[in-house]
mmCIF file of C-alpha atoms in Angstrom:
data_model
loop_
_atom_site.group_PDB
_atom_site.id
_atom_site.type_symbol
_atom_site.label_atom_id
_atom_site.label_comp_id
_atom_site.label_asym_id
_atom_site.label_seq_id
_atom_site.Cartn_x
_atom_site.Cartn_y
_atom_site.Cartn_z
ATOM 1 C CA UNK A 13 -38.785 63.993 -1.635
ATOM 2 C CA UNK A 14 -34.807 62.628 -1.609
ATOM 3 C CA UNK A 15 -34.317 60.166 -4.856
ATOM 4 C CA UNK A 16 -31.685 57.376 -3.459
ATOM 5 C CA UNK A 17 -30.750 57.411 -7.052
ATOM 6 C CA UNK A 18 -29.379 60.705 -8.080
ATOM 7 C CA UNK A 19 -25.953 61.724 -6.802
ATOM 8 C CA UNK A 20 -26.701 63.685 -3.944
ATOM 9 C CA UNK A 21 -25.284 67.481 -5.151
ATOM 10 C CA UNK A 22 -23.978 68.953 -2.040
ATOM 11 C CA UNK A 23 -22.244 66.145 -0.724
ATOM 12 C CA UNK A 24 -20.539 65.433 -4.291
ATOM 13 C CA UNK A 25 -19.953 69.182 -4.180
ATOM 14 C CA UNK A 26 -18.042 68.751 -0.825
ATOM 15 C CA UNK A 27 -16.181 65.749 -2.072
ATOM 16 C CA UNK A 28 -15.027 68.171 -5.099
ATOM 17 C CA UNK A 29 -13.925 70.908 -3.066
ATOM 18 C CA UNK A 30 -12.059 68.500 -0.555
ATOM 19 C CA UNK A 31 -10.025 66.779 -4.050
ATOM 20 C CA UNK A 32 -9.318 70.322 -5.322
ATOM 21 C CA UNK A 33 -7.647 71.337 -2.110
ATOM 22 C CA UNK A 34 -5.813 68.041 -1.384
ATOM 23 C CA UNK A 35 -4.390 68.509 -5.043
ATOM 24 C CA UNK A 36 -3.493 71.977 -4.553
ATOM 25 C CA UNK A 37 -1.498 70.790 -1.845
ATOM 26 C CA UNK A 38 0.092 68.243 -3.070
ATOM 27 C CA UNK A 39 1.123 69.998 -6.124
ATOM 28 C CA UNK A 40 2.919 72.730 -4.346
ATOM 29 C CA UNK A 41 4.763 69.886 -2.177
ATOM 30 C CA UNK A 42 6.199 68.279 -5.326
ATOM 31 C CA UNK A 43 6.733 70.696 -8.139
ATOM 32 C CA UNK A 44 6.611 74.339 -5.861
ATOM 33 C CA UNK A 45 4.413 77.128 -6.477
ATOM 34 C CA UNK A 46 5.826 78.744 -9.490
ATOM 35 C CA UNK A 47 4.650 75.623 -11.629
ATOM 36 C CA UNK A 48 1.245 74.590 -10.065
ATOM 37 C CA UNK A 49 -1.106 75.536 -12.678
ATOM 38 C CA UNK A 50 -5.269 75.431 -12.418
ATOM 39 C CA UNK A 51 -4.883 72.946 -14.821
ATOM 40 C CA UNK A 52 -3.287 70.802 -12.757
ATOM 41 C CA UNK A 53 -5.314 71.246 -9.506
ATOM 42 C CA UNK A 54 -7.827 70.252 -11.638
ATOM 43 C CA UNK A 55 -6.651 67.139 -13.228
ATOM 44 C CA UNK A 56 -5.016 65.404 -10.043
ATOM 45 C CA UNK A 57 -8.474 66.471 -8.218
ATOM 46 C CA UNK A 58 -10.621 64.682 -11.098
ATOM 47 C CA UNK A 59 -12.844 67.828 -11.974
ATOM 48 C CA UNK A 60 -13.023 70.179 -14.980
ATOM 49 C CA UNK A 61 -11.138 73.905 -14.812
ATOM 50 C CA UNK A 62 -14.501 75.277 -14.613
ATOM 51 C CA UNK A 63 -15.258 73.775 -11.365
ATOM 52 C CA UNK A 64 -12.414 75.749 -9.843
ATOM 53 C CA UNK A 65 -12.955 79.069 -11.010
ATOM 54 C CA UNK A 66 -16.729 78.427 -10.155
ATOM 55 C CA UNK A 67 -15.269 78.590 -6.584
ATOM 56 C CA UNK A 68 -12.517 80.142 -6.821
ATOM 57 C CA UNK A 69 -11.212 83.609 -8.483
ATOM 58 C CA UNK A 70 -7.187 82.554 -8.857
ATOM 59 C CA UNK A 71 -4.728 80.103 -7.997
ATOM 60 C CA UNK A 72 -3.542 81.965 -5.051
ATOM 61 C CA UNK A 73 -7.200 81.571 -3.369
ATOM 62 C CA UNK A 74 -7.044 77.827 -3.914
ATOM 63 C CA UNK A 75 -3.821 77.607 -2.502
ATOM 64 C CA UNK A 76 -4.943 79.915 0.872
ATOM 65 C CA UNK A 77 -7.767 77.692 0.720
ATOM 66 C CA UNK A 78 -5.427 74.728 0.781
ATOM 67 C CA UNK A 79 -3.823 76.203 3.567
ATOM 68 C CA UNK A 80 -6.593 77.322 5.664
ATOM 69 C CA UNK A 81 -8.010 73.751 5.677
ATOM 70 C CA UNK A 82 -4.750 72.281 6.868
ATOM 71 C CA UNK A 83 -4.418 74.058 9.994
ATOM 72 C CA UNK A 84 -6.827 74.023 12.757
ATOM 73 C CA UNK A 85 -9.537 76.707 11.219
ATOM 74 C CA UNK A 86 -9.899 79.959 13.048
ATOM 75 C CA UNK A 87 -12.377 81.147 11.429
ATOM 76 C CA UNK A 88 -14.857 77.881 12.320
ATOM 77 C CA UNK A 89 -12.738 76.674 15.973
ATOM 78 C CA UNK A 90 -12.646 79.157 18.917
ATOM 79 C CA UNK A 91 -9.168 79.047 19.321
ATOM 80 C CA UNK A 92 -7.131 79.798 22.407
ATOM 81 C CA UNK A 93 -3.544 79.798 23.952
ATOM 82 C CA UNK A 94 -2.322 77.558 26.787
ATOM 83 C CA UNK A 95 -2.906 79.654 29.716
ATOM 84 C CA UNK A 96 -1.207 77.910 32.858
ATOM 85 C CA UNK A 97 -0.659 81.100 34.878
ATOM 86 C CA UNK A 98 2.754 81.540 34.280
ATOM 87 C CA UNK A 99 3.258 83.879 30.923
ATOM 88 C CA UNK A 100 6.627 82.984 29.975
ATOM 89 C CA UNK A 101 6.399 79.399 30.464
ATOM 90 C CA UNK A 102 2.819 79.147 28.296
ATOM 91 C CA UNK A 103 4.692 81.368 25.462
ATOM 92 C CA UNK A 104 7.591 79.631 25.421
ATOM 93 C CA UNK A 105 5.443 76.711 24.625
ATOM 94 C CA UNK A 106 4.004 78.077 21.996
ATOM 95 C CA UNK A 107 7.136 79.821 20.519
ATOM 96 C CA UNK A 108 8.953 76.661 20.343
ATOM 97 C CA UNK A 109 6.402 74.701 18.626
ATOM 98 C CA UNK A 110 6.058 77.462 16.031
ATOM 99 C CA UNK A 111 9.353 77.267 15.261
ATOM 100 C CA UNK A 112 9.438 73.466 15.220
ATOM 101 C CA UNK A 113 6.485 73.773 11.923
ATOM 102 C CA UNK A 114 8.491 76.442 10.431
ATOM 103 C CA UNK A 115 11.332 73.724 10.551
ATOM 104 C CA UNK A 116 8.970 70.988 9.504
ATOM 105 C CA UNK A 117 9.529 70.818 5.623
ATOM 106 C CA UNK A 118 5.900 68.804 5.043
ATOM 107 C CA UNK A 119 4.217 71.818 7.395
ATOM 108 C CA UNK A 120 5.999 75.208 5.932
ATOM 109 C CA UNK A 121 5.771 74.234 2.222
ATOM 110 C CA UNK A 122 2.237 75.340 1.801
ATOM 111 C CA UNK A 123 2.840 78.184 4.523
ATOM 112 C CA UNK A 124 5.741 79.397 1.988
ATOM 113 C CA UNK A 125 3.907 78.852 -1.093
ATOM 114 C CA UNK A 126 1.539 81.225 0.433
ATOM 115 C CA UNK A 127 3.286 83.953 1.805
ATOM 116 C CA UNK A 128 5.158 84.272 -1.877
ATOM 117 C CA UNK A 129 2.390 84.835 -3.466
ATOM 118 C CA UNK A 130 0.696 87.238 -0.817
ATOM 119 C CA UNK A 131 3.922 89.159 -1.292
ATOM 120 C CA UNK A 132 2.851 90.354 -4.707
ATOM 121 C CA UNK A 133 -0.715 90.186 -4.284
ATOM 122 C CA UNK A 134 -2.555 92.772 -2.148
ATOM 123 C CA UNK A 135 -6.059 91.325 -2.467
ATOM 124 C CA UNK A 136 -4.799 88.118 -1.275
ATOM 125 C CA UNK A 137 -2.830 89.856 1.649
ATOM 126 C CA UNK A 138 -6.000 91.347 3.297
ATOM 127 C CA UNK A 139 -7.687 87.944 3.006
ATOM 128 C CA UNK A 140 -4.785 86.370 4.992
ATOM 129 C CA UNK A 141 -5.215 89.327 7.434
ATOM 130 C CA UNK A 142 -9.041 88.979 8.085
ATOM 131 C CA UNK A 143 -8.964 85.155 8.057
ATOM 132 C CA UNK A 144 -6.042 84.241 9.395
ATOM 133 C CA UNK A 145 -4.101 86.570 10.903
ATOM 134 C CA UNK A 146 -6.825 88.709 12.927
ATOM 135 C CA UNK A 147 -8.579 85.819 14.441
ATOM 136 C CA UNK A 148 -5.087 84.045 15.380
ATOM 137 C CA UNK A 149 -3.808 87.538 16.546
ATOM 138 C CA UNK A 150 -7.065 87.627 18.858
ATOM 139 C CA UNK A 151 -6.575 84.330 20.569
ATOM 140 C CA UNK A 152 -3.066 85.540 21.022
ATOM 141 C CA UNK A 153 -3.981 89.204 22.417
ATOM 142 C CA UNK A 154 -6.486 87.282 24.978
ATOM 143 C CA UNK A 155 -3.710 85.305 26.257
ATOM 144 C CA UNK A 156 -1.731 88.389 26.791
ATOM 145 C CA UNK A 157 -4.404 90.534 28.329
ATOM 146 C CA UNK A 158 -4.751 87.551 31.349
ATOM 147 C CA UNK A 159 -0.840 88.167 32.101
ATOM 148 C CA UNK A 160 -1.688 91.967 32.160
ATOM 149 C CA UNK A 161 -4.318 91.065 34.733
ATOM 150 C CA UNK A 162 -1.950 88.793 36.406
ATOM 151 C CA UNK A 163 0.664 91.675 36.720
ATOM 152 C CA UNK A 164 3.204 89.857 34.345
ATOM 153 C CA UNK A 165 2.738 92.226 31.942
ATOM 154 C CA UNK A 166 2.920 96.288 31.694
ATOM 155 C CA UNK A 167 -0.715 97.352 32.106
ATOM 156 C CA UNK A 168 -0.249 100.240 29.251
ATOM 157 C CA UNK A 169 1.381 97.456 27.167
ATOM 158 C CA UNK A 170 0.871 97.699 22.932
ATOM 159 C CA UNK A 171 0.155 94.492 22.869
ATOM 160 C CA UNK A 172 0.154 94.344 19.060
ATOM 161 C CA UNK A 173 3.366 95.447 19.256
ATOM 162 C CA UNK A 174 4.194 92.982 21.964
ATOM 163 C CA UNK A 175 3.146 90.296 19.023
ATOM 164 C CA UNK A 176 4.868 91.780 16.254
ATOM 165 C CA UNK A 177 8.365 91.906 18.319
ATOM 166 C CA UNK A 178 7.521 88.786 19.176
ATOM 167 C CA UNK A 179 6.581 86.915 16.227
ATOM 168 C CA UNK A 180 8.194 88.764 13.139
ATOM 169 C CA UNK A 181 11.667 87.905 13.946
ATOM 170 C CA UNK A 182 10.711 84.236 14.050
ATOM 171 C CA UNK A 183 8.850 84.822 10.987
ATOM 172 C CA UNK A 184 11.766 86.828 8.852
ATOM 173 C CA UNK A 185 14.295 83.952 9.868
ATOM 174 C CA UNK A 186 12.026 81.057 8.316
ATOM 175 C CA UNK A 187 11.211 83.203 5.672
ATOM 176 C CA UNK A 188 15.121 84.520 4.733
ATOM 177 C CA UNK A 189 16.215 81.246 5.863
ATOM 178 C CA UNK A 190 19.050 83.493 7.678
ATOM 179 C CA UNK A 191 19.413 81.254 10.935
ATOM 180 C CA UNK A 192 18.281 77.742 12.654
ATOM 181 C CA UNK A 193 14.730 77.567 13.925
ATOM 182 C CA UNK A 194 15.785 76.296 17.539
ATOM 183 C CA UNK A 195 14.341 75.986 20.562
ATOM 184 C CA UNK A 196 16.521 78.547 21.707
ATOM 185 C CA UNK A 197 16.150 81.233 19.547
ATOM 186 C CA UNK A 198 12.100 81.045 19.971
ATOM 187 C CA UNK A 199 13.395 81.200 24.034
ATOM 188 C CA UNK A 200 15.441 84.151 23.415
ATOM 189 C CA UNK A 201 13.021 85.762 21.601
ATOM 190 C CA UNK A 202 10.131 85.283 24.756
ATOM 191 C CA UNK A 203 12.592 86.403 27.248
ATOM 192 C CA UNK A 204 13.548 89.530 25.619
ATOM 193 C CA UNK A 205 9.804 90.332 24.693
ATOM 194 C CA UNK A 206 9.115 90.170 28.283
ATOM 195 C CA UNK A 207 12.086 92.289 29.483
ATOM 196 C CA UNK A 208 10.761 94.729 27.099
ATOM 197 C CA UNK A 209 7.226 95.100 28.351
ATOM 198 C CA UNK A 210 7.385 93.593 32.213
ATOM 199 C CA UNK A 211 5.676 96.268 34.116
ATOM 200 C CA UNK B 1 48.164 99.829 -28.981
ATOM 201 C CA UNK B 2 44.610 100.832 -28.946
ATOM 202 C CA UNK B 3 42.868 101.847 -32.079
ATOM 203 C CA UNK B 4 40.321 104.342 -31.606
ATOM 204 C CA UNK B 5 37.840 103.255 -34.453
ATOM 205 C CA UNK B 6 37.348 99.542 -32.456
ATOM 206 C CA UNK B 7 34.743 100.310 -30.189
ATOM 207 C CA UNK B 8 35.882 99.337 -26.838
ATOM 208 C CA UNK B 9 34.513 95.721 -25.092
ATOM 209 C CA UNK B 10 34.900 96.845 -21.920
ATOM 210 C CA UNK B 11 32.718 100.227 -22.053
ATOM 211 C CA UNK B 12 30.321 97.905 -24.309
ATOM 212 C CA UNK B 13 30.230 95.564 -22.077
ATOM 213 C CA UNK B 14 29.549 98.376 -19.373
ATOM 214 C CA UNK B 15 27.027 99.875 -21.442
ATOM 215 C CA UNK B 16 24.811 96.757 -21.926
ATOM 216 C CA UNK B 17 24.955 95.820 -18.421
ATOM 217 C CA UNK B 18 23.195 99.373 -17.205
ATOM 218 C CA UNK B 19 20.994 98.825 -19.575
ATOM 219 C CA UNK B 20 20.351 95.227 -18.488
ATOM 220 C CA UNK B 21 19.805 96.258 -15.072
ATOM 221 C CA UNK B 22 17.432 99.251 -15.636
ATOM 222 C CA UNK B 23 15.298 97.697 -18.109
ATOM 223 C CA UNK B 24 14.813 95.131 -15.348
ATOM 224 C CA UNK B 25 14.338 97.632 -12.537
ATOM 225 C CA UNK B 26 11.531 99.321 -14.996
ATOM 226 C CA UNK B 27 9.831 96.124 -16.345
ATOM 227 C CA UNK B 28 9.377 94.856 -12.507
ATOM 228 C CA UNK B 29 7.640 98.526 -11.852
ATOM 229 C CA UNK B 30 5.217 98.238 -15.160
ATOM 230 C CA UNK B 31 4.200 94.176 -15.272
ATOM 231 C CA UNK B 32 5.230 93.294 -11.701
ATOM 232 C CA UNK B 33 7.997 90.538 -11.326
ATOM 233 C CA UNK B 34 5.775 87.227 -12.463
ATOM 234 C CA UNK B 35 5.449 88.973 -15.506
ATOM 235 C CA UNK B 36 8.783 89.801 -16.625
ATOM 236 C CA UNK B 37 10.936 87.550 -18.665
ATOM 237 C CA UNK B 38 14.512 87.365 -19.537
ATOM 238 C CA UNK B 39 13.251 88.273 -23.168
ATOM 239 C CA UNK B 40 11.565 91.096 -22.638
ATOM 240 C CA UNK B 41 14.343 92.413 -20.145
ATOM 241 C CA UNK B 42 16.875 91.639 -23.384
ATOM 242 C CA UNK B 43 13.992 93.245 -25.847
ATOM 243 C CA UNK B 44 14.251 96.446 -23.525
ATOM 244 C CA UNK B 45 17.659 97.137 -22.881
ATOM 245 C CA UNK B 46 18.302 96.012 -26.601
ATOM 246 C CA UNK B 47 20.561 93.223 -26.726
ATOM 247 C CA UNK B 48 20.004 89.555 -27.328
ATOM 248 C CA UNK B 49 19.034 87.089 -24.588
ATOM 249 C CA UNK B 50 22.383 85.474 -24.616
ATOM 250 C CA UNK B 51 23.919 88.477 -23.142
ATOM 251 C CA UNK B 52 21.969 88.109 -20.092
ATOM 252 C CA UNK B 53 22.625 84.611 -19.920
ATOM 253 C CA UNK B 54 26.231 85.264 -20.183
ATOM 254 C CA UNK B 55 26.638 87.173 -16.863
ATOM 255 C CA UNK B 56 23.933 85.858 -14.727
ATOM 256 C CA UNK B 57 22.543 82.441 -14.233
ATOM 257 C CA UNK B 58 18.424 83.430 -13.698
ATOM 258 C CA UNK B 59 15.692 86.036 -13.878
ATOM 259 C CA UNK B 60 16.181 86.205 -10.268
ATOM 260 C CA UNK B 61 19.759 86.759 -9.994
ATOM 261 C CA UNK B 62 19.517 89.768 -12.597
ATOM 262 C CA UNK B 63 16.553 91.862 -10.135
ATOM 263 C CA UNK B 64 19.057 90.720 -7.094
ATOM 264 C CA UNK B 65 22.000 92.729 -9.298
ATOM 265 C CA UNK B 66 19.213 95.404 -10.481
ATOM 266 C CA UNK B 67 18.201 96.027 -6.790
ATOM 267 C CA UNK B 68 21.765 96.373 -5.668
ATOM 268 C CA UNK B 69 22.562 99.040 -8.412
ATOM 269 C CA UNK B 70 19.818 101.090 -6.972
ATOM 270 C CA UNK B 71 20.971 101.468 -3.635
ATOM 271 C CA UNK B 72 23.983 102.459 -2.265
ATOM 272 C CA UNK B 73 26.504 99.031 -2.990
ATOM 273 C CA UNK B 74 27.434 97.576 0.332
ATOM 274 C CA UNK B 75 29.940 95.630 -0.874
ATOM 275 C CA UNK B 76 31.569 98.491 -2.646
ATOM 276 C CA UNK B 77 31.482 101.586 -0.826
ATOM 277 C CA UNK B 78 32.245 101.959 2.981
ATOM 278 C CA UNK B 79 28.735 101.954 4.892
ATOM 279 C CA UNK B 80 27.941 102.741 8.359
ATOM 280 C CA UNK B 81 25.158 104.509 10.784
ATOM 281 C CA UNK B 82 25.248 108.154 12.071
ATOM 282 C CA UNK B 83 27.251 108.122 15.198
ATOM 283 C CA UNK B 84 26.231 111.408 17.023
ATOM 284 C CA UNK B 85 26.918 109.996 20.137
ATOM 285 C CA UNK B 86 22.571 109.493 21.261
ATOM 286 C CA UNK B 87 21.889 105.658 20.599
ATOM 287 C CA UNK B 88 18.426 106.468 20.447
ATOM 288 C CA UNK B 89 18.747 109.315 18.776
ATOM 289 C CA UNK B 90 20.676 107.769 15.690
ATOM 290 C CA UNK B 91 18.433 104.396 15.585
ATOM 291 C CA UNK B 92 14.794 106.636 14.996
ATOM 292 C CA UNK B 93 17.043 108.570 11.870
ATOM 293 C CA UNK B 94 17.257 105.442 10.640
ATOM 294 C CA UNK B 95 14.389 103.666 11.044
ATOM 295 C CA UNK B 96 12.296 106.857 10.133
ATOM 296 C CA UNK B 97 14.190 106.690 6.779
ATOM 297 C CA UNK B 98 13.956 103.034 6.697
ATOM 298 C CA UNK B 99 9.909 102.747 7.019
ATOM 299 C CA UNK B 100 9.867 106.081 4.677
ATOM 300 C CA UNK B 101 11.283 103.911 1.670
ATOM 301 C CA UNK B 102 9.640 100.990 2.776
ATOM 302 C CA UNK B 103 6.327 103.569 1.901
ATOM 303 C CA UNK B 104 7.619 105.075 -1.179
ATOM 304 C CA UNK B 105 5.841 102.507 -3.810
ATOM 305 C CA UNK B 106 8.746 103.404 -6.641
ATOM 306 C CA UNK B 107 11.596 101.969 -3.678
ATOM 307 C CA UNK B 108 9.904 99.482 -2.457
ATOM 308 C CA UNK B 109 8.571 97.510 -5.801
ATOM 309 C CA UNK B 110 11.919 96.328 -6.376
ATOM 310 C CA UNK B 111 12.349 95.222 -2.991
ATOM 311 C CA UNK B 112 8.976 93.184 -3.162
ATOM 312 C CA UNK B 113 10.041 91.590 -5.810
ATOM 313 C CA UNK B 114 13.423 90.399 -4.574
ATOM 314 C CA UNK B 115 11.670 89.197 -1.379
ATOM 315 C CA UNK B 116 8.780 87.186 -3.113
ATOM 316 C CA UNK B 117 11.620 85.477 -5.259
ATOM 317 C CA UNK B 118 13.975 84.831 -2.574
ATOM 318 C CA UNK B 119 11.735 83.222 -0.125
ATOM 319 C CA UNK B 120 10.995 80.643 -3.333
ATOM 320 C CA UNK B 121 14.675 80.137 -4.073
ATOM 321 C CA UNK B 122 17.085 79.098 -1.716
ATOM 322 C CA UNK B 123 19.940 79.825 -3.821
ATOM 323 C CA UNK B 124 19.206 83.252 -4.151
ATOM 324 C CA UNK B 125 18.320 83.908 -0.565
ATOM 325 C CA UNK B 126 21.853 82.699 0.207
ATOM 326 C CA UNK B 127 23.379 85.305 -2.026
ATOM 327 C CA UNK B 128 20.634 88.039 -0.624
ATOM 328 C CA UNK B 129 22.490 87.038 2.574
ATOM 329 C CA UNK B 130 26.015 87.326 1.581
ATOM 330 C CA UNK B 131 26.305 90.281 -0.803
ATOM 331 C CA UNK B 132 23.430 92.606 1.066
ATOM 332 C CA UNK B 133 22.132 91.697 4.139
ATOM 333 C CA UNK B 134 25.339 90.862 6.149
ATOM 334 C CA UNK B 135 27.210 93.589 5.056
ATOM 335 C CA UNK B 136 23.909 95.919 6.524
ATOM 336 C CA UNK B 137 23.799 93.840 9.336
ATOM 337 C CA UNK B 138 27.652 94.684 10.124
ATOM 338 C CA UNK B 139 27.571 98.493 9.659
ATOM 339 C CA UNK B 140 24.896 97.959 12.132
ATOM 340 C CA UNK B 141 26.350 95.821 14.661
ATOM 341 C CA UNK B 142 29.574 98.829 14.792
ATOM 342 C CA UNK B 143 26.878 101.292 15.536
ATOM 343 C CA UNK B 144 25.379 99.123 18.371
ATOM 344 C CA UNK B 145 28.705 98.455 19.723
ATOM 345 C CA UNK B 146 29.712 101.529 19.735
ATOM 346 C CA UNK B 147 26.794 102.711 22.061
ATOM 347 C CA UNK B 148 27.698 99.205 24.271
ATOM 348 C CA UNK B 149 31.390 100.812 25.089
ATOM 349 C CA UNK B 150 29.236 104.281 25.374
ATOM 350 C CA UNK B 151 26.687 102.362 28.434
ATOM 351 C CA UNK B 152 23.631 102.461 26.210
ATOM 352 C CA UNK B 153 22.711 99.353 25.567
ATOM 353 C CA UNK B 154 23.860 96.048 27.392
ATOM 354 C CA UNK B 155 27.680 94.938 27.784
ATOM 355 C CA UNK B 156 26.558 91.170 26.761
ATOM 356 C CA UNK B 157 23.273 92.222 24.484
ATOM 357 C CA UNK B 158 23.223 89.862 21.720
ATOM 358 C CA UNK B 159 23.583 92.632 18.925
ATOM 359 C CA UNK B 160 22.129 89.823 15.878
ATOM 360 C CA UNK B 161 18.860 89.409 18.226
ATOM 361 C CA UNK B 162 18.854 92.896 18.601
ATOM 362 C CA UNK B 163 18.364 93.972 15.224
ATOM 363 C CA UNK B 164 15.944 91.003 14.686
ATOM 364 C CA UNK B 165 13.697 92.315 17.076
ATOM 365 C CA UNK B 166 14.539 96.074 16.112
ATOM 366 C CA UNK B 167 14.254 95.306 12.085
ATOM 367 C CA UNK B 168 12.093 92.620 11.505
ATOM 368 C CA UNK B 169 8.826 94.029 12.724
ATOM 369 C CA UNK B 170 9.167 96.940 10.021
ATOM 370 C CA UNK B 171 9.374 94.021 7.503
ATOM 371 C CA UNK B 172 6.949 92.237 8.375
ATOM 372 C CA UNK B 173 4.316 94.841 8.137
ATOM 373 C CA UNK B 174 5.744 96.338 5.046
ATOM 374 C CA UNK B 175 5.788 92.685 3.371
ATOM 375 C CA UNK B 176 1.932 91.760 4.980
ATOM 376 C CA UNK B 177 0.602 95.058 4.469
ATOM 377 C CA UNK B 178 -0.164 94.903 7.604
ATOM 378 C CA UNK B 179 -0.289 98.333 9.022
ATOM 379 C CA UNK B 180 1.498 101.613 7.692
ATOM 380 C CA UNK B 181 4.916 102.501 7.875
ATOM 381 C CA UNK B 182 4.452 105.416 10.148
ATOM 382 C CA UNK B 183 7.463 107.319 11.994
ATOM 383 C CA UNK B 184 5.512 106.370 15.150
ATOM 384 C CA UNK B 185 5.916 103.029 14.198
ATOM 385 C CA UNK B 186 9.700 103.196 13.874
ATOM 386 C CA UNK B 187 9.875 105.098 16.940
ATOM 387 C CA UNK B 188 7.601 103.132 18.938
ATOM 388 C CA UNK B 189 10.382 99.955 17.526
ATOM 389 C CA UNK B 190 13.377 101.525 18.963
ATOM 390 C CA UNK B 191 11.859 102.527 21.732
ATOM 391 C CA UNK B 192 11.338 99.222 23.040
ATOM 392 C CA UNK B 193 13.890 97.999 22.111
ATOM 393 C CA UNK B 194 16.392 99.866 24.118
ATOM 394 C CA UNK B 195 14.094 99.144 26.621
ATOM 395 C CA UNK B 196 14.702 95.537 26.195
ATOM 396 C CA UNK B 197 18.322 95.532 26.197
ATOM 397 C CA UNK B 198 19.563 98.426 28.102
ATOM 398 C CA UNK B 199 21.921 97.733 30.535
#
């Protein structure tokens, strides 16, 4: 029988886990990565240490955590590319607003924060892969595999590598910080990926 | 005159520095680059922390110097690509070589460590820029013109958006883990993109 009285556990667990990752955040925003500490996490969220690492193995899974909760889930939303028809005009789209987060200071901070640390840490890398890569990579490939149908597309196509000569070069920029973000470059780069594998 | 029995600053100076920049290159390989500190790269090479300080401003700065003492110095000795004449030919030599480093985990731990630091630090991203990428990126730009004035590749191909799309796959799935650094894989890279901007 529910007690009115006592705290109700899973919702104050929730409420927790929502503080921890709102702090994580936060933290990285103001002082960067290097210096966000556990301890910190856990004193602007308003729990104990122990209620992280109940949850939690390192700092680097809060923060992907963090991150994960920011963006649209994958793993909980289906998720799914504009499809209008017309291939370069729906990836073009996409491409430019990409670019346009990677340019948005509030939006790539955590994204950075992230990929530094999955750099160096393998066991973080393959849960980026499996929850956040892979399922974004799907949505991506099912986009693709309509403009194969269409005929905009090479029918033998490697679509993965379609994506990664796509995507990494936008990707390396942001991350080197070696050019502008524009909605040019994220044109250029569409245009050439479909010269390369038109049929 | 020079008196034989001072020892000399200059070779000292010499001396110290090697052993400044291995100990760092070796510390990075045992502890991984989180865990290595200016002290224990001083401890190592056996001279006092000030000496580090003396010639370069962070722990960051010293791995960027460590990692360009490993490979060949671009900004010291000429550098450019085979030139047998075959475009194609030349690009999967290089790329073969290039994805067989990015495999070998002795090369590449370095390298990690550079990237995880510059992508945190603007500063040194802009000298990663300057002292080693550009002068890469030029060797490779002669190399790609030179097969534009032979009819391989485009008369107005954009060369830097060329070796974006030609490069920065490889990085991407050496930095992400993301697949293995196969000769197919660098093959498979140049392949399409000749295809892409072929005349």
């Amino acid at each position: 029988m529910p007690d009115a009285k006592k705290p109700n556990p899973a919702r104050r667990n929730e409420r927790s886990r929502h503080a921890i990752l709102d702090a994580a955040r936060e933290l990285i925003r103001e002082v960067g990565y290097a210096k966000v500490s556990i301890e910190a996490i856990a004193a602007r969220a308003g729990v104990g240490k122990q209620t992280i690492y109940r949850w939690w193995p390192s700092k680097g899974a809060v923060i992907f955590d963090s991150f994960l909760a920011l963006s649209d889930n994958p793993e909980q939303e289906g998720m799914a590319l504009p499809d209008t028809g017309d291939i370069e005009a729906d990836l073009k789209l996409v491409m430019r607003a990409t670019a346009a987060e990677f340019a948005d200071p509030d939006f790539e901070a955590p994204i950075r924060a992230l990929n530094s640390e999955i750099i160096s840490n393998p066991d973080l890398a393959a849960q980026y892969r499996d929850r956040l890569a892979r399922p974004v990579q799907d949505a991506k490939k099912a986009r693709l595999r309509s403009a194969q149908q269409a005929g905009q597309l090479a029918p033998d196509a490697d679509l993965d590598l379609l994506l990664d000569v796509l995507y990494a070069p936008l990707h390396q920029r942001w991350l080197h910080r070696s050019g502008p973000l524009t909605a040019e470059y994220a044109d250029a780069l569409v245009d050439i990926t479909l010269k390369a594998f038109r049929p």
